[in-house]
Coordinates of C-alpha atoms in Angstrom, one line a residue:
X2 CA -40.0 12.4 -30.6
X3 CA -36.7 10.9 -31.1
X4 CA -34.0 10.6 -27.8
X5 CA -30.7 10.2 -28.1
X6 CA -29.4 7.3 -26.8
X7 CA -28.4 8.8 -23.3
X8 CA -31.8 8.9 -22.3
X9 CA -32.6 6.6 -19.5
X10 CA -36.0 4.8 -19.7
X11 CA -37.9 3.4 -16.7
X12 CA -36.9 0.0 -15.7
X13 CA -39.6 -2.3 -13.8
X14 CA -36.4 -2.9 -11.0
X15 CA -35.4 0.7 -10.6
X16 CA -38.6 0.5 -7.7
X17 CA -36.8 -2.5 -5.7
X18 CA -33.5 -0.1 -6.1
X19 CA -35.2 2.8 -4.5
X20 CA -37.0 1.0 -1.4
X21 CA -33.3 -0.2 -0.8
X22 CA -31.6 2.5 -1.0
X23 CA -34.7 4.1 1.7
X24 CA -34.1 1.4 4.0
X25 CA -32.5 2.7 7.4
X26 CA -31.2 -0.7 7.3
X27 CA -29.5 -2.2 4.4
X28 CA -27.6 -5.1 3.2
X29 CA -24.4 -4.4 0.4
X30 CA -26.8 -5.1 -3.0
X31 CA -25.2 -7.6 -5.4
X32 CA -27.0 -7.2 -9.0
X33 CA -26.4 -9.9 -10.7
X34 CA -27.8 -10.3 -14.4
X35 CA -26.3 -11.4 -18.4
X36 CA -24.0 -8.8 -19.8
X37 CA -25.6 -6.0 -21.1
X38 CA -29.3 -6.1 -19.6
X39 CA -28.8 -2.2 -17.9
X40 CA -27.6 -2.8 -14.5
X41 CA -24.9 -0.1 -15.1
X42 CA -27.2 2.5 -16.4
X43 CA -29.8 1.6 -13.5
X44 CA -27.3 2.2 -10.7
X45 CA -26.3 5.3 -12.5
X46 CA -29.9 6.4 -12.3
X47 CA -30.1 5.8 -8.9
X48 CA -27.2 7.2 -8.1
X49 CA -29.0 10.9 -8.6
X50 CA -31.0 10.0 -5.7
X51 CA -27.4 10.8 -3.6
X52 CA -25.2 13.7 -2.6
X53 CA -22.0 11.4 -3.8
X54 CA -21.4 8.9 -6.2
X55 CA -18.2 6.3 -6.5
X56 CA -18.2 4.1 -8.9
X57 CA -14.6 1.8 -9.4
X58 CA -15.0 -0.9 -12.4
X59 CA -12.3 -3.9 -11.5
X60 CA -12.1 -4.3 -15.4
X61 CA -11.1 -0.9 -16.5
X62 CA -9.1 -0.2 -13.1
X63 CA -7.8 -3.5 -12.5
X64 CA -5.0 -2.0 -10.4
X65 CA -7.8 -1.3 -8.0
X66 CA -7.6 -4.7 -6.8
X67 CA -5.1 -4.2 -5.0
X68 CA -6.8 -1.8 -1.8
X69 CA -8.3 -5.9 -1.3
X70 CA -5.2 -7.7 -0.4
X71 CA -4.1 -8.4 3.0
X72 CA -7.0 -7.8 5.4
X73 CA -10.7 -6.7 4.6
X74 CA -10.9 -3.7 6.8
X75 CA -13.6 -1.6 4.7
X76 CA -12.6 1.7 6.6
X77 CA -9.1 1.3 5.6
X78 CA -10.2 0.6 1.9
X79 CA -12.7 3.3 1.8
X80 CA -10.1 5.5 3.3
X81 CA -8.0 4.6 0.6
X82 CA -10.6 4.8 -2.1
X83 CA -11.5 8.5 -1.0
X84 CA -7.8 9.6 -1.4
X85 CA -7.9 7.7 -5.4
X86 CA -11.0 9.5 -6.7
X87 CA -10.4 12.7 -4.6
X88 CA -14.2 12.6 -3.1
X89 CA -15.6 11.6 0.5
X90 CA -17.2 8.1 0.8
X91 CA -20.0 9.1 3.3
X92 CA -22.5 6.7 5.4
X93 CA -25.6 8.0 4.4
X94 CA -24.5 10.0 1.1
X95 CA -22.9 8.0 -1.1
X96 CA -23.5 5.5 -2.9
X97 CA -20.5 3.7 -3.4
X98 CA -20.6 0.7 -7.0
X99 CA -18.3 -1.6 -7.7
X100 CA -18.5 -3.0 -11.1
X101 CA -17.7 -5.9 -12.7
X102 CA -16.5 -7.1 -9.2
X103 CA -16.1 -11.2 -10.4
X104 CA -12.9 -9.5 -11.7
X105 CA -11.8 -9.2 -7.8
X106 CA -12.8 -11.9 -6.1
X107 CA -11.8 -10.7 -2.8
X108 CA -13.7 -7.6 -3.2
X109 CA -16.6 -9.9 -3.1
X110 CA -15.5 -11.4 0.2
X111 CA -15.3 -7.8 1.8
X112 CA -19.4 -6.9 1.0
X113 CA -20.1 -8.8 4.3
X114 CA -17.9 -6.4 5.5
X115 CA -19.6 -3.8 4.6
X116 CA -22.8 -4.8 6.6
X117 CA -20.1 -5.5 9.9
X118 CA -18.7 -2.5 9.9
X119 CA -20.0 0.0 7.9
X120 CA -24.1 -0.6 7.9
X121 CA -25.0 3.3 7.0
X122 CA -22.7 3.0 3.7
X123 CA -24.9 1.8 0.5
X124 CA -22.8 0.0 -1.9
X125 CA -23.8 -2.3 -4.8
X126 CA -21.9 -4.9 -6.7
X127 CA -22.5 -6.1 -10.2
X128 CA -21.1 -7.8 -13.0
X129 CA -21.5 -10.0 -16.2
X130 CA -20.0 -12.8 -15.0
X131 CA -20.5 -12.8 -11.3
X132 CA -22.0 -16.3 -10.7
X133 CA -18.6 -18.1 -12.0
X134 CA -16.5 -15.9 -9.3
X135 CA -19.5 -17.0 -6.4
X136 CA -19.0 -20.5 -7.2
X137 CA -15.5 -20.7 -6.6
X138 CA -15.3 -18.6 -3.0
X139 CA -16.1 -20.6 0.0
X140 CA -18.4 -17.9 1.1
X141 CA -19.9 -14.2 0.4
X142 CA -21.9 -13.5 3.0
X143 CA -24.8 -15.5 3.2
X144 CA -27.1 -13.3 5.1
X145 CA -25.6 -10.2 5.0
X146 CA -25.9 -9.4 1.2
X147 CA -29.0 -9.3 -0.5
X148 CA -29.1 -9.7 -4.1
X149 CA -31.2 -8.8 -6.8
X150 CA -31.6 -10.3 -10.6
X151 CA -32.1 -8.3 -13.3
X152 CA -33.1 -9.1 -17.1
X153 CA -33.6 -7.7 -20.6
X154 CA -36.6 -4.9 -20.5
X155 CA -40.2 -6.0 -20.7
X156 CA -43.0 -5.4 -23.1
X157 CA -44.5 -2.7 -20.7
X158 CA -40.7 -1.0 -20.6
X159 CA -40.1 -1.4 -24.2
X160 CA -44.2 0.6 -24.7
X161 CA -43.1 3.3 -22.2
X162 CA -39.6 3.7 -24.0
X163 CA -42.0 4.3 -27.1
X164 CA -43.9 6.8 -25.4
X165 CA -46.7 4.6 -25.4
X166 CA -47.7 4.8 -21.2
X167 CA -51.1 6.4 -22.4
X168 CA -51.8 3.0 -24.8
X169 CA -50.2 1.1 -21.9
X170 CA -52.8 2.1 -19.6
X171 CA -55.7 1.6 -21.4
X172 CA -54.5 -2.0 -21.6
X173 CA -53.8 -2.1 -18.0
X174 CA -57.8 -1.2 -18.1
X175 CA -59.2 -4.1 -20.4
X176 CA -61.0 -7.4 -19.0
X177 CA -63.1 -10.3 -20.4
X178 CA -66.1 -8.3 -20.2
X179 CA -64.7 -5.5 -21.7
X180 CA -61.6 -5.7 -23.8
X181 CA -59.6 -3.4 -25.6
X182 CA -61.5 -1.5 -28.8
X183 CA -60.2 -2.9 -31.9
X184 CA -58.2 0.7 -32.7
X185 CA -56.2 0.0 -29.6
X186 CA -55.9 -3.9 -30.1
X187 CA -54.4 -3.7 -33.5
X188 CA -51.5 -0.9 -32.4
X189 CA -50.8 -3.5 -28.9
X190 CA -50.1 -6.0 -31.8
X191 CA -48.1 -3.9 -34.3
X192 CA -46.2 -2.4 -30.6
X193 CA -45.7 -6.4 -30.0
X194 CA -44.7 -7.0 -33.6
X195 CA -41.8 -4.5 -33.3
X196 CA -41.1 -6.2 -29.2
X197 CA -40.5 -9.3 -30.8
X198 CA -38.3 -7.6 -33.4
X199 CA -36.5 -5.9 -31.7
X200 CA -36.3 -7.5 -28.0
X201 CA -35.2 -6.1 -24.6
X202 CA -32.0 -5.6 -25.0
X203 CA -31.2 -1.7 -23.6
X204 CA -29.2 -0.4 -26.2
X205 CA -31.2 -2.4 -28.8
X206 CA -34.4 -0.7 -27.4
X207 CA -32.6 2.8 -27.4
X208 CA -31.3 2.5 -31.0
X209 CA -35.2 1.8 -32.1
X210 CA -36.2 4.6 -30.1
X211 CA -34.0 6.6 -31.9
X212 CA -34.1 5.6 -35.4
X213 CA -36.9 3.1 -36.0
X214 CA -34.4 1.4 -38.1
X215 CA -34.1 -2.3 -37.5
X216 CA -30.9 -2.4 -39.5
X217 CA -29.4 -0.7 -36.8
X218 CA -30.9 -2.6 -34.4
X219 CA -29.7 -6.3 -35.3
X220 CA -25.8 -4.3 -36.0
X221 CA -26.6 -3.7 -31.7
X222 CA -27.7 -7.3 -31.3
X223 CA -24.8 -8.7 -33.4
X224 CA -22.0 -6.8 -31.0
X225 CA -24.0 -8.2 -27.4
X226 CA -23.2 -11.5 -29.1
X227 CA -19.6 -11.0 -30.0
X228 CA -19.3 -9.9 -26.7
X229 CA -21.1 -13.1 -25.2
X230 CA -18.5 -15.5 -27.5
X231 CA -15.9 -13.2 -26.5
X232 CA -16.7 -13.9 -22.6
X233 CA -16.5 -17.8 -23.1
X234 CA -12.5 -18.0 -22.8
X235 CA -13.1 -16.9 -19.4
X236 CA -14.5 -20.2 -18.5
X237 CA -11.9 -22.1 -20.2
X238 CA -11.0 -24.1 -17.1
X239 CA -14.4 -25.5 -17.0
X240 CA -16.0 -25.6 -20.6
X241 CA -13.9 -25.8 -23.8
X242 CA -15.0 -22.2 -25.4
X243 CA -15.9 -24.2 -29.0
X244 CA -18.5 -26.5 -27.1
X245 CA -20.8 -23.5 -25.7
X246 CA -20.4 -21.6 -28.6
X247 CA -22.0 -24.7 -30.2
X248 CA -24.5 -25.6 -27.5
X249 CA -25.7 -21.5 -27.5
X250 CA -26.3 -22.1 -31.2
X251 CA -28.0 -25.6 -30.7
X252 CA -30.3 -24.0 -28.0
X253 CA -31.5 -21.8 -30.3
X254 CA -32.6 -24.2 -32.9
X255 CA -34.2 -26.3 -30.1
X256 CA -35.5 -23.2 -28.7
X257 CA -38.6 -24.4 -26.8
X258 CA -37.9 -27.7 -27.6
X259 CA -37.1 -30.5 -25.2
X260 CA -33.0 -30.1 -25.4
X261 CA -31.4 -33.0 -26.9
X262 CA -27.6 -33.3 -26.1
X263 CA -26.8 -35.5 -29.5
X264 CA -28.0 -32.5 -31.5
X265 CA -24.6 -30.2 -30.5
X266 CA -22.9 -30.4 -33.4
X267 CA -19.1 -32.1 -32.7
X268 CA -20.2 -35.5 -31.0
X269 CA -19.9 -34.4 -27.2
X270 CA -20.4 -36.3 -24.7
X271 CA -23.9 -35.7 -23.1
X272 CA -21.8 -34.8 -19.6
X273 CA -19.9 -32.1 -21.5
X274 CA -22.6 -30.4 -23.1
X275 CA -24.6 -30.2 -19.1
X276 CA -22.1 -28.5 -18.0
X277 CA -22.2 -26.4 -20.7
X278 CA -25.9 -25.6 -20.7
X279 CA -25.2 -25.0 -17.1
X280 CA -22.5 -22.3 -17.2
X281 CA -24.9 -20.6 -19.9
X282 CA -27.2 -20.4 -17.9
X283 CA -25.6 -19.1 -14.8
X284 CA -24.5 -16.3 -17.6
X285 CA -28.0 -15.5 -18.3
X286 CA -27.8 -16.2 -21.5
X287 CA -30.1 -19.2 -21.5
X288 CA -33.0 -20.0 -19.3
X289 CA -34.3 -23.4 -18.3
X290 CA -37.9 -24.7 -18.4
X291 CA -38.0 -27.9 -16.5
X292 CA -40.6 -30.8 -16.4
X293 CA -42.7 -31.4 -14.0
X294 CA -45.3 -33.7 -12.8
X295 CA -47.1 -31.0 -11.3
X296 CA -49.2 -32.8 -8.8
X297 CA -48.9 -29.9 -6.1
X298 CA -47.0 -27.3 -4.7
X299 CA -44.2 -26.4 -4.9
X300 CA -44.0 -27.5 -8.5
X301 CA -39.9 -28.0 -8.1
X302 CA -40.7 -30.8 -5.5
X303 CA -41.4 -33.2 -8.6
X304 CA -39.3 -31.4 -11.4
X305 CA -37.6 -33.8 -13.6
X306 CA -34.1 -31.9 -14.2
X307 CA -33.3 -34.6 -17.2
X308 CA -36.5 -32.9 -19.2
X309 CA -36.2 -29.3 -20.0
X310 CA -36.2 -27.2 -23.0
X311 CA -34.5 -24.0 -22.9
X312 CA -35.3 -20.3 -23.9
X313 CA -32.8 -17.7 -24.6
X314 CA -32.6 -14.7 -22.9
X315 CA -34.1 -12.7 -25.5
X316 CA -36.1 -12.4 -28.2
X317 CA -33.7 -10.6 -31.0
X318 CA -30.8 -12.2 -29.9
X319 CA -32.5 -15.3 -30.6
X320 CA -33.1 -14.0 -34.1
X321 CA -29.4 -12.7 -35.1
X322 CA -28.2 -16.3 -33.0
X323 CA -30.6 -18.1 -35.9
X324 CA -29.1 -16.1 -38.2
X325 CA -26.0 -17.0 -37.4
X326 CA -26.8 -20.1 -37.2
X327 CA -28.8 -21.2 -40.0
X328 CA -27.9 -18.2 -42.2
X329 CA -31.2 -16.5 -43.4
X330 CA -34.0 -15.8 -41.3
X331 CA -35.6 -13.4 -43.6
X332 CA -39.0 -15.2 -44.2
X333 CA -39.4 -15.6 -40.3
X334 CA -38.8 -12.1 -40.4
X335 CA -41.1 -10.8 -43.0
X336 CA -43.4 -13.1 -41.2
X337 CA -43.4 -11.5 -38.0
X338 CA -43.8 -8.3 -39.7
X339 CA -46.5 -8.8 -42.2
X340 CA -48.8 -11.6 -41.5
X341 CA -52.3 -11.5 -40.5
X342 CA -52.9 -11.7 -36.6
X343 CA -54.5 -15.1 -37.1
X344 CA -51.2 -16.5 -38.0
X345 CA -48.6 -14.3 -36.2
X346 CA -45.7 -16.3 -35.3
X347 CA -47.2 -19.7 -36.2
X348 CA -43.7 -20.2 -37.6
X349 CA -41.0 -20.5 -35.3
X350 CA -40.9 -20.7 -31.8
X351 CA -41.1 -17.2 -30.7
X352 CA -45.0 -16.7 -29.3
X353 CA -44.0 -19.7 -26.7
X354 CA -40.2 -18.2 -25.6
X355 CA -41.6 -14.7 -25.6
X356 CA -44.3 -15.9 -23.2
X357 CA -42.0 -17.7 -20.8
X358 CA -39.4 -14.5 -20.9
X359 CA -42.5 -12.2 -19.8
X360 CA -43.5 -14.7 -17.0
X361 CA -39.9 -14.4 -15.4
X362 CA -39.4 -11.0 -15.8
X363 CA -42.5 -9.7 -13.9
X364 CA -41.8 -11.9 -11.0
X365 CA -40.2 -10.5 -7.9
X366 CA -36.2 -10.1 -8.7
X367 CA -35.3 -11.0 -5.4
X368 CA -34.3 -14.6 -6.4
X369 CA -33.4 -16.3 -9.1
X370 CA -37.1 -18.1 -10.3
X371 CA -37.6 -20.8 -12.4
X372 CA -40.3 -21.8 -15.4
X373 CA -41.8 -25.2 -15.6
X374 CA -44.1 -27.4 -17.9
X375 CA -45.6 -30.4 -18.6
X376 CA -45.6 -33.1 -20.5
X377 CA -46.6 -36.7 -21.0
X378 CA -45.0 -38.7 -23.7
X379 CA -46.6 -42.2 -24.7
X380 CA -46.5 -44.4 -27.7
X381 CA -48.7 -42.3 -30.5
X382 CA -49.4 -39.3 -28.2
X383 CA -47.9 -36.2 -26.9
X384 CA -49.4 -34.2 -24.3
X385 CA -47.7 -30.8 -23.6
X386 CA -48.8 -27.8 -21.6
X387 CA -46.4 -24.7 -22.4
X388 CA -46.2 -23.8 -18.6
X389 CA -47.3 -24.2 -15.2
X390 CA -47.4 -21.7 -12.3
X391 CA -49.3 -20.8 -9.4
X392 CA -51.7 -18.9 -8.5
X393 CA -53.2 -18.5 -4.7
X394 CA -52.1 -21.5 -4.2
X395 CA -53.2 -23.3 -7.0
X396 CA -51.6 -25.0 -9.9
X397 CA -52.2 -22.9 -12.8
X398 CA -51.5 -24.1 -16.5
X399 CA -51.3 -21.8 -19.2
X400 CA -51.2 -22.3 -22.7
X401 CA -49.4 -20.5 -25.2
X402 CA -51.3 -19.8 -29.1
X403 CA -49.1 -18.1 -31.5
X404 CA -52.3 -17.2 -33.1
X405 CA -56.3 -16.6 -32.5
X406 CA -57.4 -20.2 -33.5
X407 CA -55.7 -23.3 -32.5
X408 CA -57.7 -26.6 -29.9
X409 CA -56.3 -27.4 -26.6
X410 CA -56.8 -30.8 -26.0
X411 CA -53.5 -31.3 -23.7
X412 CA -54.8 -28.9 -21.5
X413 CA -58.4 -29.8 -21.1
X414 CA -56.5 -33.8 -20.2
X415 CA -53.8 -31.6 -17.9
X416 CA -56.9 -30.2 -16.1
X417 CA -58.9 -33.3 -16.3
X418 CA -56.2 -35.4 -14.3
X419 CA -55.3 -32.4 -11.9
X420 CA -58.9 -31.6 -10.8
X421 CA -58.1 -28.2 -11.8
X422 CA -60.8 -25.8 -13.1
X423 CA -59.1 -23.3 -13.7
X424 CA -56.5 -21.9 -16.9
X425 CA -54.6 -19.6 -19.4
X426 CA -54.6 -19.2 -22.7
X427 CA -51.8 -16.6 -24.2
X428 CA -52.3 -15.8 -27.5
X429 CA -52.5 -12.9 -30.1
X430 CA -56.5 -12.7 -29.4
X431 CA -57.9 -10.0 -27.2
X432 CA -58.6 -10.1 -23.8
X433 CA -61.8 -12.6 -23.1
X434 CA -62.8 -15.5 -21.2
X435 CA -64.8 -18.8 -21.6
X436 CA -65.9 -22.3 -20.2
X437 CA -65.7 -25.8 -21.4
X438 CA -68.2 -28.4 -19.7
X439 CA -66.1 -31.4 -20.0
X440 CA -68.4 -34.2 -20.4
X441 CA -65.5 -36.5 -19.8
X442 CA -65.4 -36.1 -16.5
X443 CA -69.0 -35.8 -15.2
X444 CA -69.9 -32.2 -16.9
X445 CA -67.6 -30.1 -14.4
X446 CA -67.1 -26.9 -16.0
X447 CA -63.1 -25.5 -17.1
X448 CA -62.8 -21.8 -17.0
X449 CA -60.0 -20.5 -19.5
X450 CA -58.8 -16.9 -19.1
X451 CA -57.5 -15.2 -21.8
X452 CA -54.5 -13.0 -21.7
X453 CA -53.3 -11.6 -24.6
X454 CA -49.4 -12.1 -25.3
X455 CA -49.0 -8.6 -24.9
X456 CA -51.0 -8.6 -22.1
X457 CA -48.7 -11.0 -19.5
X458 CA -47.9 -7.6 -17.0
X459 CA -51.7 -8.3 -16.3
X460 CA -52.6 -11.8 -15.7
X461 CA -52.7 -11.6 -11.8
X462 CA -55.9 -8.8 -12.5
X463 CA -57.2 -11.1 -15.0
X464 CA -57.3 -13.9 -12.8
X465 CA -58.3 -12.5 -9.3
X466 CA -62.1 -12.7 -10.2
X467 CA -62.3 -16.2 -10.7
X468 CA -63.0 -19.0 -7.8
X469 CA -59.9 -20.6 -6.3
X470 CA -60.8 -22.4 -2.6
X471 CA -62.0 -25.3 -4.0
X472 CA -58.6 -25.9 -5.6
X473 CA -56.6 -24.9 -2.3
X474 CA -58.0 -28.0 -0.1
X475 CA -57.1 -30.8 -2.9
X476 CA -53.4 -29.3 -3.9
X477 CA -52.6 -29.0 -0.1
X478 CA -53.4 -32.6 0.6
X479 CA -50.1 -34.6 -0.7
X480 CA -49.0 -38.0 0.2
X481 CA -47.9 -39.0 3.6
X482 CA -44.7 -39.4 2.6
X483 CA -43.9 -36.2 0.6
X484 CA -41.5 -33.9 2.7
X485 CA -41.7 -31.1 0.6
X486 CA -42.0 -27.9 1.7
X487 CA -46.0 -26.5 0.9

């Protein structure tokens, strides 16, 4: 049944909103995300949750500002507040949002405030571009604000925005000795075929929901790009606007790809285009993957900062960016759409980003996480594994096949020369399981789990049956020397 495009769908943070908000003791919330993944329409929805609801957006009431300067007595501004939108401000009641608050810096200042002063009061901040406005205050309140990230919407949102929780849960259901019917496999990979389409994107998601039409849906995706390019004056005093507009378009032709700085088009200097890259990222709008040796935990203790690749937020703003970009994207497209499962995505780099995007986005969103891989390049040879987490602590590699087929010899030598025994492998097949003796290295036996691409909400189940001690003892053992934190 269609919904119009008021209809709020489930988001996988609205439960870490709602144990907040229960809290007898709370911290001011900062939500913190790109432009345009929901956090607007997910405070709204929690906001039914209270008697009274304040919301005062800096960048359609910029004269708002002004309740901020001189001191940061919150009772006095909350006082003043009340008398604006002719409604009480009550501890308790109310939930009180201030929007796009990187247009009042000092606004940010007062949320420790808040906690001081205030504590029964429940206010969040958010905005698009709230990271830039952070960086430049001496302090926010470390400690006394908690914050929260939030990104594009998941597979598992985008099936329950479908109506699909009934096809959802039977997935949740499947394991290597019993996977999904072949009925329910092939509509998980015409529902991922459309995901990747279509991406995560709210009102992207909405206008599918809607219409089914993916005309409409890139015209959506077109207008959350303008309205990135049109953010990038706003960090003028740090980036020349024409360099990220060209390193966004650059990451998206390396998209997965180690990043090479000489491929911006304009001859930058390799300085300019970091600093670029990094005030992309702290827009959301591109997400690192960083190299790591990968030796133990945690796997940011040997990261190599100078070796990353880079993923864009999303999977259809990727595709309208290549479009933009390149100019035609058609046959990826049709590709996507219409080719055989054993082949799904071999072209392009979209099985790999929309594996890393799924990984982030069904962590905790209490920090700001981070995606690694590894790789090992020698004269004649390229080793690469797609990505490496953790599990109980363990190193855990996974593997990413856009299609059913496809040999893994980087990861058996990853494994080999990590004493691991356990992996991942992500690909379009359905979920299943099985062992490799590697005669290499005296017969010990690999165990590769896999877990479907559509299937990434569930790796943690997948993976809780296997045997882990044995690698706890040799990843915990690190050299004398190495401070890092375990």
């Amino acid at each position: 049944m269609a919904k119009n495009q008021q209809t709020y769908y489930p988001r996988f943070i609205d439960s870490y909103l709602s144990e907040w908000a229960k809290r007898p003791l709370h911290k001011p919330l900062l939500l913190r995300g790109a432009r345009q993944a929901g956090k607007s329409t997910a405070v709204h929805h929690l906001s039914e949750n209270f008697k009274g609801f304040v919301e005062i957006n800096f960048e359609k009431q910029p004269s708002l500002a002004q309740l901020f300067e001189g001191d940061l007595d919150v009772r006095r501004i909350v006082s003043q507040m009340e008398a604006i939108v002719g409604r009480p401000i009550t501890e308790g009641d109310t939930l009180l949002f201030l929007d796009e608050i990187q247009a009042c810096p000092k606004a940010i200042m007062s949320l420790r405030f808040f906690k001081e002063d205030m504590p029964g009061l429940h206010v969040i901040a958010a905005g698009s571009l709230l990271e830039f406005a952070l960086d430049e205050l001496p302090t926010f309140g470390v400690g006394r604000i908690h914050s929260i990230f939030m990104y594009p919407m998941t597979f598992d949102e985008f099936l329950i925005a479908n109506g699909e929780t009934l096809l959802m849960n039977a997935r949740n259901q499947a394991t290597a000795a019993q996977p999904l019917p072949q009925p329910l496999y092939e509509k998980l990979i015409a529902e991922f075929r459309d995901y990747m389409l279509i991406g995560g994107m709210p009102e992207a998601v909405s206008s599918w929901v809607a219409n089914h039409d993916y005309l409409s849906c890139q015209e959506v995706q077109d207008d959350i790009l303008v309205s990135y390019e049109d953010d990038f004056p706003k960090y003028r005093k740090k980036v020349d606007p024409t360099l990220l507009r060209k390193t966004m378009e650059s990451a998206a032709v390396q998209v997965t790809k180690k990043f090479v700085y000489s491929k911006v088009e304009g001859g930058y200097r390799a300085y300019d285009v970091k600093k670029a890259l990094d005030m992309l990222y702290k827009a959301g709008i591109l997400i690192p993957v960083t190299n790591t040796s990968a030796n133990g935990l945690p796997l940011g203790s040997e990261a190599d900062d100078s070796c990353r690749k880079f993923l864009l937020l999303d999977t259809g703003i990727l595709l309208r960016l290549l479009n933009m970009t390149t100019g035609d994207i058609s046959e990826l497209t049709e590709h996507i759409l219409t080719s055989d499962i054993s082949d799904l995505v071999n072209k392009g780099p979209m099985a790999e980003m929309v594996a890393g995007l799924e990984l982030l986005h069904y962590r905790t969103p209490n920090i700001r996480h981070q995606l690694f891989y590894w790789v090992r390049e020698a004269k004649n040879s390229l080793a690469e594994v797609d990505y490496v987490s953790s599990f109980k602590l363990a190193v855990l590699p996974i593997e990413v096949k856009a299609g059913v087929r496809g040999g893994m010899k980087s990861l058996w030598q990853f494994m080999r020369e990590k004493k691991l025994r356990n992996a991942v492998r992500c690909s379009m097949e359905n979920f299943g399981y099985f062992e490799y003796e590697d005669k290499q290295d005296n017969n010990n036996v690999r165990h590769v789990v896999i877990c479907p691409l559509f299937a990434i909400s569930q790796m943690k189940r997948i993976l809780e049956p296997l045997e882990w001690d044995n690698q706890v003892d040799m990843l915990l053992c690190r050299k004398k020397d190495d401070k890092a934190d375990v």
